[in-house]
PDB file of C-alpha atoms in Angstrom:
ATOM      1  CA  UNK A   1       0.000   0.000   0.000  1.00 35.00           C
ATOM      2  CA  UNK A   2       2.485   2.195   0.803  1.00 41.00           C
ATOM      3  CA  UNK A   3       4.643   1.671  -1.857  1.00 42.00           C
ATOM      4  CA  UNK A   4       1.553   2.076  -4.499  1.00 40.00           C
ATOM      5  CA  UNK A   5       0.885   5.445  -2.790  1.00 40.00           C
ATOM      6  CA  UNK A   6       4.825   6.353  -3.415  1.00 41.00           C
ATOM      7  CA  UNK A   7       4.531   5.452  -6.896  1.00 43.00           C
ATOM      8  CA  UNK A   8       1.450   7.144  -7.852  1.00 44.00           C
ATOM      9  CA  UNK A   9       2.593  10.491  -6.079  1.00 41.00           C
ATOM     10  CA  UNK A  10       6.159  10.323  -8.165  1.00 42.00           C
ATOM     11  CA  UNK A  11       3.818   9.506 -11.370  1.00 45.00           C
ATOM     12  CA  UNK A  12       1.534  11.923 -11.277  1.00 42.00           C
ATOM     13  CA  UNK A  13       4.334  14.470 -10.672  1.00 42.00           C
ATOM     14  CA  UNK A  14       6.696  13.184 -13.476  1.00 43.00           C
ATOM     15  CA  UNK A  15       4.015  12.174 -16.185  1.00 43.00           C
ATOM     16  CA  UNK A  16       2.023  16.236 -15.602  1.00 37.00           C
ATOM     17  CA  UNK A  17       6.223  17.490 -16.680  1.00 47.00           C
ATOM     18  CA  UNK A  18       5.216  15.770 -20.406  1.00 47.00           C
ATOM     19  CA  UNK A  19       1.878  17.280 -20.630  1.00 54.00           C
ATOM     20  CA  UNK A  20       1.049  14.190 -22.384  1.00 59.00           C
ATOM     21  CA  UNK A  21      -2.471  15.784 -23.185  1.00 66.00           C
ATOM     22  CA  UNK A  22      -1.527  18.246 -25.565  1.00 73.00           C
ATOM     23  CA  UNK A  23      -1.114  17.527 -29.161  1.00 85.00           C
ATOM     24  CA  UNK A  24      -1.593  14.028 -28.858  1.00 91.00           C
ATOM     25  CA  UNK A  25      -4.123  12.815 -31.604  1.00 95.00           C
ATOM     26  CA  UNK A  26      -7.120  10.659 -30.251  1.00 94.00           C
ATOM     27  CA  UNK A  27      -7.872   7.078 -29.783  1.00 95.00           C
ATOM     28  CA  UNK A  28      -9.476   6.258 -32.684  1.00 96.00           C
ATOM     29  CA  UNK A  29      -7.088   7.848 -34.577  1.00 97.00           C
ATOM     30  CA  UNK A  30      -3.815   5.529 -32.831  1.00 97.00           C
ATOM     31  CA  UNK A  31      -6.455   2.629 -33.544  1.00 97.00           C
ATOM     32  CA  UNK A  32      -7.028   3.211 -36.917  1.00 98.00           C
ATOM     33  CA  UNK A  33      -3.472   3.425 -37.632  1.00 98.00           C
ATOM     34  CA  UNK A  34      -2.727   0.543 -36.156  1.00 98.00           C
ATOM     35  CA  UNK A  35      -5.505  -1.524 -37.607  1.00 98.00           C
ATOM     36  CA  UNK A  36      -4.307   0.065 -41.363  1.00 98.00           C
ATOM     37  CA  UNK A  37      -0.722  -1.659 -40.632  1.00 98.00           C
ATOM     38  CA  UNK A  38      -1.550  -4.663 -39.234  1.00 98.00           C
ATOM     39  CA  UNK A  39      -4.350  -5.814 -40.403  1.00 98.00           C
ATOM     40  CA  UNK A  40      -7.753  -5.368 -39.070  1.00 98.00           C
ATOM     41  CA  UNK A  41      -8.829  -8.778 -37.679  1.00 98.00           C
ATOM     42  CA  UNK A  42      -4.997  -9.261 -36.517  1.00 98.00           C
ATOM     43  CA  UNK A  43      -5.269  -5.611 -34.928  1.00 98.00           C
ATOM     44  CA  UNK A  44      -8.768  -6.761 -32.969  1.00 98.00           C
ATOM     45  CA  UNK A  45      -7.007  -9.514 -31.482  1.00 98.00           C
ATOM     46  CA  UNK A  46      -3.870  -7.649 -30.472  1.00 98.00           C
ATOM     47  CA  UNK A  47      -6.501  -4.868 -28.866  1.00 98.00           C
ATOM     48  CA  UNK A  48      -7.395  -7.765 -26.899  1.00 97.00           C
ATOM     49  CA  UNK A  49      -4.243  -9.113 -25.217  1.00 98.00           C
ATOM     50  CA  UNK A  50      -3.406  -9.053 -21.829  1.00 98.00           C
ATOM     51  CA  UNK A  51       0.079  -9.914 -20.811  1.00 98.00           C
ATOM     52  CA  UNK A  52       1.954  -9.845 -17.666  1.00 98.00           C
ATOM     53  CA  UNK A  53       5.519  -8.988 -17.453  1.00 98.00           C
ATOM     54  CA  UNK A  54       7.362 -10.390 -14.610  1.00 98.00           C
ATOM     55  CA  UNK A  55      11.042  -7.983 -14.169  1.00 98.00           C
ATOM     56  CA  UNK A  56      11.290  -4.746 -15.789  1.00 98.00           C
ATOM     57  CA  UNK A  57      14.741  -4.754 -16.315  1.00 98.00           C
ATOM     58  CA  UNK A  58      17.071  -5.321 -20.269  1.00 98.00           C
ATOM     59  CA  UNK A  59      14.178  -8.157 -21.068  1.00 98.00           C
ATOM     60  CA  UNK A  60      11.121  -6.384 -19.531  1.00 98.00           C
ATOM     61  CA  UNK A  61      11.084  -3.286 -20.391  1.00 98.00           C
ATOM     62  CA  UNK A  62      11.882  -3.894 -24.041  1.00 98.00           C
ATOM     63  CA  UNK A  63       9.380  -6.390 -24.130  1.00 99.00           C
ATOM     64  CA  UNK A  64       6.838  -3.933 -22.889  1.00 98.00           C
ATOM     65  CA  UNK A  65       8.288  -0.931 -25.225  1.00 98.00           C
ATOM     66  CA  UNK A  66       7.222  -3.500 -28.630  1.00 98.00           C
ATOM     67  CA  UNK A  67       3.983  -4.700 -27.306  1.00 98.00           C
ATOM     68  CA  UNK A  68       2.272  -1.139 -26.175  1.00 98.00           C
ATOM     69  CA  UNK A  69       3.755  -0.365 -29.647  1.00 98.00           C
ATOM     70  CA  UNK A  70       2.048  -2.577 -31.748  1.00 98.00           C
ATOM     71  CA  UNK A  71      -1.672  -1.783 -29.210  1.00 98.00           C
ATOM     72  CA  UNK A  72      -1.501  -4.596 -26.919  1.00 98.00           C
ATOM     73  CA  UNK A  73      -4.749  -4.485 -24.980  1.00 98.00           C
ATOM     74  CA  UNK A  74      -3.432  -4.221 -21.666  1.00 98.00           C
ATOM     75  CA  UNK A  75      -0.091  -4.581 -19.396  1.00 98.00           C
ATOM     76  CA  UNK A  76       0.244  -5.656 -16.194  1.00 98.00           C
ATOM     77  CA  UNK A  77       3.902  -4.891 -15.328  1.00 98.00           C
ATOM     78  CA  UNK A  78       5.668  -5.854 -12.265  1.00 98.00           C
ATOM     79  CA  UNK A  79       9.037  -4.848 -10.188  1.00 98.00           C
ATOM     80  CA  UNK A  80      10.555  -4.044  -6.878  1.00 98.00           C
ATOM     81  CA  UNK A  81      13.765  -2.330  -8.306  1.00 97.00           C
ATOM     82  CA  UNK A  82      14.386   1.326  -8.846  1.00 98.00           C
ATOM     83  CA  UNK A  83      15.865   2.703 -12.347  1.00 98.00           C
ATOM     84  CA  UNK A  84      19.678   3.025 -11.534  1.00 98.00           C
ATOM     85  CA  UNK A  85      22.747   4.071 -13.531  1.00 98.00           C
ATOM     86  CA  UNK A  86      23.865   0.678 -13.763  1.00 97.00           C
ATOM     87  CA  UNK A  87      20.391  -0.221 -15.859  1.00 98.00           C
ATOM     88  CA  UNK A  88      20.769   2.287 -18.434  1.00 98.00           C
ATOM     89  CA  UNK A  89      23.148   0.185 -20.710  1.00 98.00           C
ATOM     90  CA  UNK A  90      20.227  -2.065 -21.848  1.00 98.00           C
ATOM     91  CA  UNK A  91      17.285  -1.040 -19.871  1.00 98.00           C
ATOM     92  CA  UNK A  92      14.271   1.163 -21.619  1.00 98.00           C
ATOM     93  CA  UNK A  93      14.936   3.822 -18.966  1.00 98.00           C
ATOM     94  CA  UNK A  94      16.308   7.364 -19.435  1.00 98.00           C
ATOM     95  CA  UNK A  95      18.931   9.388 -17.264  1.00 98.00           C
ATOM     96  CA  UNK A  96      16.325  11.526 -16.316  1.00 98.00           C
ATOM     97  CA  UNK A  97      14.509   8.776 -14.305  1.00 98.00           C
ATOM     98  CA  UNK A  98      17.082   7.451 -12.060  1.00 98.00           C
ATOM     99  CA  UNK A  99      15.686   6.940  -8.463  1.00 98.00           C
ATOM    100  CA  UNK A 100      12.412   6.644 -10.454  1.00 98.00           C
ATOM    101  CA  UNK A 101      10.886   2.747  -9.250  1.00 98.00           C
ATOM    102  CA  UNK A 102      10.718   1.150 -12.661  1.00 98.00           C
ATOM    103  CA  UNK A 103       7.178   0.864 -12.949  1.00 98.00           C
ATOM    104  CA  UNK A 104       6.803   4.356 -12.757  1.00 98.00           C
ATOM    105  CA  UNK A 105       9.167   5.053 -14.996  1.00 98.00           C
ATOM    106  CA  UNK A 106       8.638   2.887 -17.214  1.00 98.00           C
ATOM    107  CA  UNK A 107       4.727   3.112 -17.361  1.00 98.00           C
ATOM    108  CA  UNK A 108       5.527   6.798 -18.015  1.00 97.00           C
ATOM    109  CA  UNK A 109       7.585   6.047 -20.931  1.00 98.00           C
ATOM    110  CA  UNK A 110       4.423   3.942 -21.885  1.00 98.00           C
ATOM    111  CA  UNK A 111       2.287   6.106 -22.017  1.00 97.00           C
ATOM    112  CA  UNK A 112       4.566   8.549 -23.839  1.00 96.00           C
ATOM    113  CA  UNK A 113       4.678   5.946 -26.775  1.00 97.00           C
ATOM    114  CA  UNK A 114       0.470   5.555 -26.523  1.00 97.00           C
ATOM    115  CA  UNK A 115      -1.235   6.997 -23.903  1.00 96.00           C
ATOM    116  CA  UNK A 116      -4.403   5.250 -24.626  1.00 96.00           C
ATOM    117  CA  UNK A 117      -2.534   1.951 -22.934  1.00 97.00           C
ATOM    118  CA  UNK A 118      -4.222   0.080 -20.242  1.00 98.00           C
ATOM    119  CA  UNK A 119      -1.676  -0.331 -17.330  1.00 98.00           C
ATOM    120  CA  UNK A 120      -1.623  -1.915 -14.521  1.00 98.00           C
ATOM    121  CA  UNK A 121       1.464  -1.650 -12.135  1.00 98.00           C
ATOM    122  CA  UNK A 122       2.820  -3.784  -9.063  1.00 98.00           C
ATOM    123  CA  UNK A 123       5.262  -3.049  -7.253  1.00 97.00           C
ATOM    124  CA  UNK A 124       6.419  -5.878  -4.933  1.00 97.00           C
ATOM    125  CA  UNK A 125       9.120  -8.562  -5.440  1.00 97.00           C
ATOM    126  CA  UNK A 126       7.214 -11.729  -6.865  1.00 98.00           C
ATOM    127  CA  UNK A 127       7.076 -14.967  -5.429  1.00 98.00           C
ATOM    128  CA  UNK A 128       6.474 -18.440  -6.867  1.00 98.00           C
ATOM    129  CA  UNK A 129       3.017 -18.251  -5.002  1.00 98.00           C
ATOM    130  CA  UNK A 130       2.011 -14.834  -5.657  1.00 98.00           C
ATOM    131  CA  UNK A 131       2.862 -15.274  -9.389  1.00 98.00           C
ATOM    132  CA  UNK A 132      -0.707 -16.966 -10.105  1.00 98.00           C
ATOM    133  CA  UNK A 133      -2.457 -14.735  -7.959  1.00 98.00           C
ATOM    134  CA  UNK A 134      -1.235 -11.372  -9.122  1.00 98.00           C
ATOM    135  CA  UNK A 135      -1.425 -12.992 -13.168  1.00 98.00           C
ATOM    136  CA  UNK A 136      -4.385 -15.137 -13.229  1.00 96.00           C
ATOM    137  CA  UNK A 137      -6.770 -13.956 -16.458  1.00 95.00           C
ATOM    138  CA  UNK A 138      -3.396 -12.965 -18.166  1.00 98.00           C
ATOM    139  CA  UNK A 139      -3.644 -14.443 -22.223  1.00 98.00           C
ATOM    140  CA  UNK A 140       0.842 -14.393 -21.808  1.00 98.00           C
ATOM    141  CA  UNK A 141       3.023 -14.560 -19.065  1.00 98.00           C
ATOM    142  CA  UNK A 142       6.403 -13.067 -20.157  1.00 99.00           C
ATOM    143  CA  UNK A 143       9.054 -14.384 -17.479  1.00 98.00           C
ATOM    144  CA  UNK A 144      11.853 -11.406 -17.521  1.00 98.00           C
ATOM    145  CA  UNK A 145      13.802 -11.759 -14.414  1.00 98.00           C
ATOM    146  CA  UNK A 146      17.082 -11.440 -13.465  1.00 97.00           C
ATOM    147  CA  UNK A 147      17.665 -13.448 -10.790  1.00 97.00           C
ATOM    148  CA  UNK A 148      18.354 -17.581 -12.122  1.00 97.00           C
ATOM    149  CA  UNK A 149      16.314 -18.928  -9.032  1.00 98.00           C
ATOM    150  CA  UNK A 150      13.089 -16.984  -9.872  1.00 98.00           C
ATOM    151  CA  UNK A 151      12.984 -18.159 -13.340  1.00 98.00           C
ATOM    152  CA  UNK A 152      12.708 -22.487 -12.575  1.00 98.00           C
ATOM    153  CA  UNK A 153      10.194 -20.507  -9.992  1.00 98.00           C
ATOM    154  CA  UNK A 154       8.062 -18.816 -12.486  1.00 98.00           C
ATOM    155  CA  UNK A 155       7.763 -21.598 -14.785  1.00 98.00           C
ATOM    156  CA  UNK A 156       6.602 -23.996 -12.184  1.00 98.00           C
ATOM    157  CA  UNK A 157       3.807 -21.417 -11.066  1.00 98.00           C
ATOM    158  CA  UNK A 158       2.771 -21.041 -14.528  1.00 98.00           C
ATOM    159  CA  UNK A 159       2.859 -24.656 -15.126  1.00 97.00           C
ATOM    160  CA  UNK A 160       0.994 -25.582 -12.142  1.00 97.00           C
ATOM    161  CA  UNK A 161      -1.659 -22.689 -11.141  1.00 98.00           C
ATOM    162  CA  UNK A 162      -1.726 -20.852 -14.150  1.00 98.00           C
ATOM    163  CA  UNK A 163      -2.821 -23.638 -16.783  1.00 94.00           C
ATOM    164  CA  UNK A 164      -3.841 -22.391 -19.800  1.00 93.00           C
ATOM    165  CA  UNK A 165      -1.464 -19.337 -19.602  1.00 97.00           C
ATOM    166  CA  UNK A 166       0.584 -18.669 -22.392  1.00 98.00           C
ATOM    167  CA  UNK A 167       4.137 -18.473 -20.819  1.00 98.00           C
ATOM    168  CA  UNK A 168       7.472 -16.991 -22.297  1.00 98.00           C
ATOM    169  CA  UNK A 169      10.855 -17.381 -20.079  1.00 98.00           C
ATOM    170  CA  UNK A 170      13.938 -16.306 -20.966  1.00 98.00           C
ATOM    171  CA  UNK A 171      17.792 -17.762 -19.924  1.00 98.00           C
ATOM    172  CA  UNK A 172      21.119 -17.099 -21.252  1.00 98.00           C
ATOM    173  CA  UNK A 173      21.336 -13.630 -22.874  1.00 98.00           C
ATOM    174  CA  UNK A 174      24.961 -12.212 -21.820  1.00 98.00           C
ATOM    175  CA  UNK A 175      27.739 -11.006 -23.555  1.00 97.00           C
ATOM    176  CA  UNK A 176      28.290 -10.600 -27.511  1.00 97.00           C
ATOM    177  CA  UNK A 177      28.137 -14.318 -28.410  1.00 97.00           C
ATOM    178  CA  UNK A 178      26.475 -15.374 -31.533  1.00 98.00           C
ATOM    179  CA  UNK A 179      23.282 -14.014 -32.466  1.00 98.00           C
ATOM    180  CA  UNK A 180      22.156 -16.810 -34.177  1.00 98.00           C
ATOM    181  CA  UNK A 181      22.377 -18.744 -30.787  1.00 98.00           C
ATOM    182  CA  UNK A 182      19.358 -17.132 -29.127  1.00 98.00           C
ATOM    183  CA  UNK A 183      16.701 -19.189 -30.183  1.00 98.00           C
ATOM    184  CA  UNK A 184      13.038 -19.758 -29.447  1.00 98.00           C
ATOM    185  CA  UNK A 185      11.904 -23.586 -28.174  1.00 96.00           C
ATOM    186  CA  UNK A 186       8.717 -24.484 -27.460  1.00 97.00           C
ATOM    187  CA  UNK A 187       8.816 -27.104 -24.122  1.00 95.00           C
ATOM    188  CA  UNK A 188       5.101 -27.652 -23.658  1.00 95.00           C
ATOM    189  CA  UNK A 189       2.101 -26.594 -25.160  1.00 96.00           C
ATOM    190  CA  UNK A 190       1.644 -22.522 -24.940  1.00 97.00           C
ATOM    191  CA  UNK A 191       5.109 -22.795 -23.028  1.00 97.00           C
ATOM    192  CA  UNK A 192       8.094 -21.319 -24.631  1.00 98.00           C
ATOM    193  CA  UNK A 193      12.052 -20.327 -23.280  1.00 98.00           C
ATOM    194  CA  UNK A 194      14.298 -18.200 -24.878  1.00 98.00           C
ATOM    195  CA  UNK A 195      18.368 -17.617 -24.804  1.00 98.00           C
ATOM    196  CA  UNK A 196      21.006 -19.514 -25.925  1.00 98.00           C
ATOM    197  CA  UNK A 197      20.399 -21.433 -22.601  1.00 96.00           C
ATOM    198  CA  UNK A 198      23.848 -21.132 -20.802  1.00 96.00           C
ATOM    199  CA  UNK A 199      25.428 -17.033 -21.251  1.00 96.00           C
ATOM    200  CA  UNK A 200      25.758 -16.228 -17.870  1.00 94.00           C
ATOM    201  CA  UNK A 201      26.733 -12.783 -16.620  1.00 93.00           C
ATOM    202  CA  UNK A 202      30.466 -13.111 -15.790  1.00 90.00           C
ATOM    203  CA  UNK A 203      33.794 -11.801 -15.923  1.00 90.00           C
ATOM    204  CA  UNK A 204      34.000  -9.800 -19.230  1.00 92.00           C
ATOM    205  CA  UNK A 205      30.164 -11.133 -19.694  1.00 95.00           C
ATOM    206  CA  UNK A 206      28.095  -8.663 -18.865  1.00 96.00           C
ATOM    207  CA  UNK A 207      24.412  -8.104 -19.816  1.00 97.00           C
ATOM    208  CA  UNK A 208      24.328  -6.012 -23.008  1.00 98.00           C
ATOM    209  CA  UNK A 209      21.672  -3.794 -24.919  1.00 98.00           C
ATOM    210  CA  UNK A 210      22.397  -5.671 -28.318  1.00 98.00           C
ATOM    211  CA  UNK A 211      22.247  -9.536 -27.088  1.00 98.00           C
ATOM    212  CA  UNK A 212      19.525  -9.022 -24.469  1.00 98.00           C
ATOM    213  CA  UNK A 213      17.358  -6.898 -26.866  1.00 98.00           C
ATOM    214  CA  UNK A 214      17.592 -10.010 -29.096  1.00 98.00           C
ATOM    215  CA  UNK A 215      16.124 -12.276 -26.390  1.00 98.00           C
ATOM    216  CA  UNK A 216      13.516  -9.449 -25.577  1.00 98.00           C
ATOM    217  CA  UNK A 217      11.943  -9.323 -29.092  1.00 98.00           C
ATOM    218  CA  UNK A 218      11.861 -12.970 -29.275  1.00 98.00           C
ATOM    219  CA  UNK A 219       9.987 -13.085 -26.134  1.00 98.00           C
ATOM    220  CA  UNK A 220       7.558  -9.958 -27.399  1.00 98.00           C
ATOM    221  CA  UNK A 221       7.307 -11.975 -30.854  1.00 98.00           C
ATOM    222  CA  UNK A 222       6.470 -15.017 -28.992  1.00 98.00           C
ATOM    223  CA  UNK A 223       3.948 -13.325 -27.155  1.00 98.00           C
ATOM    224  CA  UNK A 224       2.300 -11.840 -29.862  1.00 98.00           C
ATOM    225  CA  UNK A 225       2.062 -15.367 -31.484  1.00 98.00           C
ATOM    226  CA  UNK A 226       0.305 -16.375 -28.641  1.00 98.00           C
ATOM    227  CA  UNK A 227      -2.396 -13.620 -28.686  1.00 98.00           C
ATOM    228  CA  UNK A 228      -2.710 -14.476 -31.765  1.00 98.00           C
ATOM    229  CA  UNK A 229      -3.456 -18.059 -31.760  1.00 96.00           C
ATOM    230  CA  UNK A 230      -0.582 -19.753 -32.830  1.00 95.00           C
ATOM    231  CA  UNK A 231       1.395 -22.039 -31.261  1.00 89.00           C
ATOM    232  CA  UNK A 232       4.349 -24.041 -32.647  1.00 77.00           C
ATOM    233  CA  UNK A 233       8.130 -23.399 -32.904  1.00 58.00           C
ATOM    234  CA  UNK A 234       9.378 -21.205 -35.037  1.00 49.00           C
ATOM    235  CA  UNK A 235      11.742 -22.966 -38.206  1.00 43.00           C
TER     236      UNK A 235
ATOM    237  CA  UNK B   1      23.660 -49.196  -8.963  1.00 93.00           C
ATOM    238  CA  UNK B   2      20.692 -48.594 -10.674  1.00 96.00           C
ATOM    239  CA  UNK B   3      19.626 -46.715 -13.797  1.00 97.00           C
ATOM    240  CA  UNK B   4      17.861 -43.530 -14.746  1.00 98.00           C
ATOM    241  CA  UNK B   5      16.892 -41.244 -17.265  1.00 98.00           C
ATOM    242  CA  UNK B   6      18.281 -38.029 -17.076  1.00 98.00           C
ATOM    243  CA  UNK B   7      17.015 -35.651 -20.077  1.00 97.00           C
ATOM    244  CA  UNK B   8      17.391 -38.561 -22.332  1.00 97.00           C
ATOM    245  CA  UNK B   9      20.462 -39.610 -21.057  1.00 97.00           C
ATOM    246  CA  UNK B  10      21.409 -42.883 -19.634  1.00 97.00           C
ATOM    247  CA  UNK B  11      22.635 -42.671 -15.795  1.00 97.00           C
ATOM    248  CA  UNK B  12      23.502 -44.500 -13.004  1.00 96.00           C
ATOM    249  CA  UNK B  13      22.745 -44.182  -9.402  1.00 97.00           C
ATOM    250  CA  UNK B  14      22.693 -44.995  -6.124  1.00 97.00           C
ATOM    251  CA  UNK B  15      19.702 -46.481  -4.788  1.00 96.00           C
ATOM    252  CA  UNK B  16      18.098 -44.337  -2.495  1.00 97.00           C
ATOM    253  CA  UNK B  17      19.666 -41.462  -4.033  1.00 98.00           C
ATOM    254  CA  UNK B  18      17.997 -37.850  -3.677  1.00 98.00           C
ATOM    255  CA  UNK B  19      17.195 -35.392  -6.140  1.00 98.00           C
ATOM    256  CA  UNK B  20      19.626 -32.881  -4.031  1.00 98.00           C
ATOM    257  CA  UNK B  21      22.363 -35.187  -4.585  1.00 98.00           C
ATOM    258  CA  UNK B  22      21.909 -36.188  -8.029  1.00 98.00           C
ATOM    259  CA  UNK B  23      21.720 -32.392  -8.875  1.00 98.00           C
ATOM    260  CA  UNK B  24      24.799 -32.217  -6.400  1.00 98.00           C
ATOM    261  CA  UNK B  25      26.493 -34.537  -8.460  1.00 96.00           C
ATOM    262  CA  UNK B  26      25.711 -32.800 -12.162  1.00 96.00           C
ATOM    263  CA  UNK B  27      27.111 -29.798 -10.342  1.00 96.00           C
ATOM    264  CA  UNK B  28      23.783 -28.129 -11.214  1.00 96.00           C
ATOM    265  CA  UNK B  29      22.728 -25.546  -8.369  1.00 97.00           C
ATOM    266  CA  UNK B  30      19.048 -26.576  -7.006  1.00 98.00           C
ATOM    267  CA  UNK B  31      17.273 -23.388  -6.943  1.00 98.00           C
ATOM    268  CA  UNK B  32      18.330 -22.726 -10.715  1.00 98.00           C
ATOM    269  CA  UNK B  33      16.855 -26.267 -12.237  1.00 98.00           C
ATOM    270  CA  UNK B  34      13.294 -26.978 -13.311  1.00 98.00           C
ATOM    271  CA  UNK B  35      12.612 -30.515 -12.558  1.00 98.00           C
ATOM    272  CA  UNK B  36      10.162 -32.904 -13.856  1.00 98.00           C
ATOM    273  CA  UNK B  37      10.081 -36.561 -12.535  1.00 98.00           C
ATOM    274  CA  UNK B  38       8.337 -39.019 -14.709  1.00 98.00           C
ATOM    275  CA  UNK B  39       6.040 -35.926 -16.188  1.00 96.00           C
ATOM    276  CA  UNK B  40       5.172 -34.779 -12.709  1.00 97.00           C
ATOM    277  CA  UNK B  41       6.896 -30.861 -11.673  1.00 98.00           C
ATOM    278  CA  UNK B  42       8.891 -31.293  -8.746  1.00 98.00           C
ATOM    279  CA  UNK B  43       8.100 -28.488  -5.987  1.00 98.00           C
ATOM    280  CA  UNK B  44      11.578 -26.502  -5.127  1.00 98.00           C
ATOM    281  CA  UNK B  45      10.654 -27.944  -1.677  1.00 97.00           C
ATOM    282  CA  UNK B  46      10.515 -31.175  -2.517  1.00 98.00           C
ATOM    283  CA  UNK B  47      14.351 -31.749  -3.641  1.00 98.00           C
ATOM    284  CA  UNK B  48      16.104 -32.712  -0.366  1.00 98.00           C
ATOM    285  CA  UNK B  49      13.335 -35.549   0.182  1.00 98.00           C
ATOM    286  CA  UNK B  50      12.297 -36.901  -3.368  1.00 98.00           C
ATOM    287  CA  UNK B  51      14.350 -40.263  -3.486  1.00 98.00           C
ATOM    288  CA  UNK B  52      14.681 -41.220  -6.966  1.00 98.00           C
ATOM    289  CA  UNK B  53      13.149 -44.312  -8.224  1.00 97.00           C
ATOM    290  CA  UNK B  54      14.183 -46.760 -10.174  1.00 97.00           C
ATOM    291  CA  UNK B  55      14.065 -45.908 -13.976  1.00 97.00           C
ATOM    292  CA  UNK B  56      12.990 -42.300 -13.166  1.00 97.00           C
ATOM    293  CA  UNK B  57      12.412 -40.034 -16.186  1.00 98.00           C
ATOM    294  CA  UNK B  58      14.349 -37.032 -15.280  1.00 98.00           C
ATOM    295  CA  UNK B  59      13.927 -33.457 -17.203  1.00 97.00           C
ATOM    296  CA  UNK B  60      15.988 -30.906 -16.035  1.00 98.00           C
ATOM    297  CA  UNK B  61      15.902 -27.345 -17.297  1.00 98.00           C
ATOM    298  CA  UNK B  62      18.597 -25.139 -16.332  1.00 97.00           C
ATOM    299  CA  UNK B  63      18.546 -21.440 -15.946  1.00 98.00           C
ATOM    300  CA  UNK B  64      21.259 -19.100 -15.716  1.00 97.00           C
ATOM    301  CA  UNK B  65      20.494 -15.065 -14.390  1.00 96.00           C
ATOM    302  CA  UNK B  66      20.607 -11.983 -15.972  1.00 95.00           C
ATOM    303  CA  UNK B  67      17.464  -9.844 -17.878  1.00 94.00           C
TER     304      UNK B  67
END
């Protein structure tokens, strides 16, 4: 509770410096557009979508940046961290924001891309048993964290009290190693991990904008393959 | 001895031998592996006290940090 109230008090002060009102054009008008590029019924669909991002860091945030691009439905985005200097060699944050929780910031930056968005923000440090009950009614769960013992975590909750779920993990994004080597495989139905499975941060391996943006738009392509009713691995 | 199945890999074991210790054994750190055990997902808590059966069906998924 009190953390929500800290985060809505640094929003509303930070968003009302955009004036994110002004000059924007209207709804219909970011729908139509969208609809135009995309296709119509695909569009519909997209409108639809409700996905969950679990970490907000190099894979989250980029991840949300492509969906609330394209006019995902709705967001619900979740992190206990705050935007530090440290984050701003791969994260969607800006210097301006450091200090900023990254929810805040990053639903800011949101809304600066579409403010239409529906957002929903938590800011707590998730739990194998507080994963289903923060994300159940999500279409995708996009699994984005950093820590190694929250991912086998997240997959198990999705596998076991979120049946159903679409669910996209992610391990082994470091470093400049081959590109090729992030891949996409599908390990059950509606269940998907991405990475190259085994680039761990390290000694002159450290988490990179490149190589983790890779991983990130595989997981928001995955995603959007879900919402969209398709489920197989990619060639 | 006796043998298992370790993501389609042949191995032996101990009888009586533990999930902890077989993962202690790989060298794979517990709270970083996804474990199924003949289909069924193995709860994180469950790891010191599974004893692995004879002919087990092991899938391990490992994860390493950083996003």
């Amino acid at each position: 509770m009190h953390d929500k109230q800290v985060a809505f008090t640094a929003l509303a002060y930070y968003v009302s410096d955009f004036k994110l009102e002004e000059n924007v054009p209207d709804r219909k008008e970011f729908a139509a557009v969208l609809a135009e590029r995309h296709g119509e019924e695909i569009q519909a669909r997209i409108e639809q979508g409700v996905v969950g991002v679990m970490g907000l860091g190099g894979l989250g945030s980029a991840v949300a940046v492509a969906l609330v691009r394209i006019g995902i439905g709705k967001l619900l985005l979740a992190d206990y961290d705050v935007v530090e200097l440290s984050n701003l060699n791969r994260q969607y944050y800006f210097a301006d924001q450091l200090g900023l929780p990254k929810t805040v910031a990053l639903r800011d930056t949101l809304l600066r891309i579409n403010p239409y968005v529906c957002l929903e923000t938590i800011n707590e440090r998730l739990s194998e048993e507080r994963i289903p009950l923060l994300f159940k009614g999500v279409d995708v769960l996009v699994e984005c964290f950093d820590d190694p013992a929250m991912k086998p975590a997240a997959l198990r909750a999705a596998l076991t009290a979120l049946k159903g779920v679409g669910f996209v993990g992610a391990s082994g994004m470091a470093g400049f190693g081959d590109n090729n080597r992030i891949v996409t495989r599908r390990i059950h139905p509606r269940v998907y991990l991405v990475g190259d499975g085994e680039a761990e941060v390290g000694p002159n391996q450290g988490l990179m904008a490149p190589r983790v943006g890779i991983a990130a738009h595989h997981q928001a392509n995955q995603a959007l393959r879900l919402l969209l009713g398709v489920d197989e691995q990619s060639e | 001895m006796m043998q298992i199945v370790c993501n389609d890999e042949k191995k032996e074991i101990r009888p009586e031998t533990t999930l902890i210790a077989f993962l202690g054994e790989l060298g794979v750190k517990p709270d970083t592996v996804f474990v199924e055990c003949n289909g069924v997902i193995i709860k994180r808590d469950e790891y010191e006290t599974l004893v692995l059966p004879e002919g087990a069906r092991l899938e391990l998924i490992r994860f390493v940090g950083g996003g």
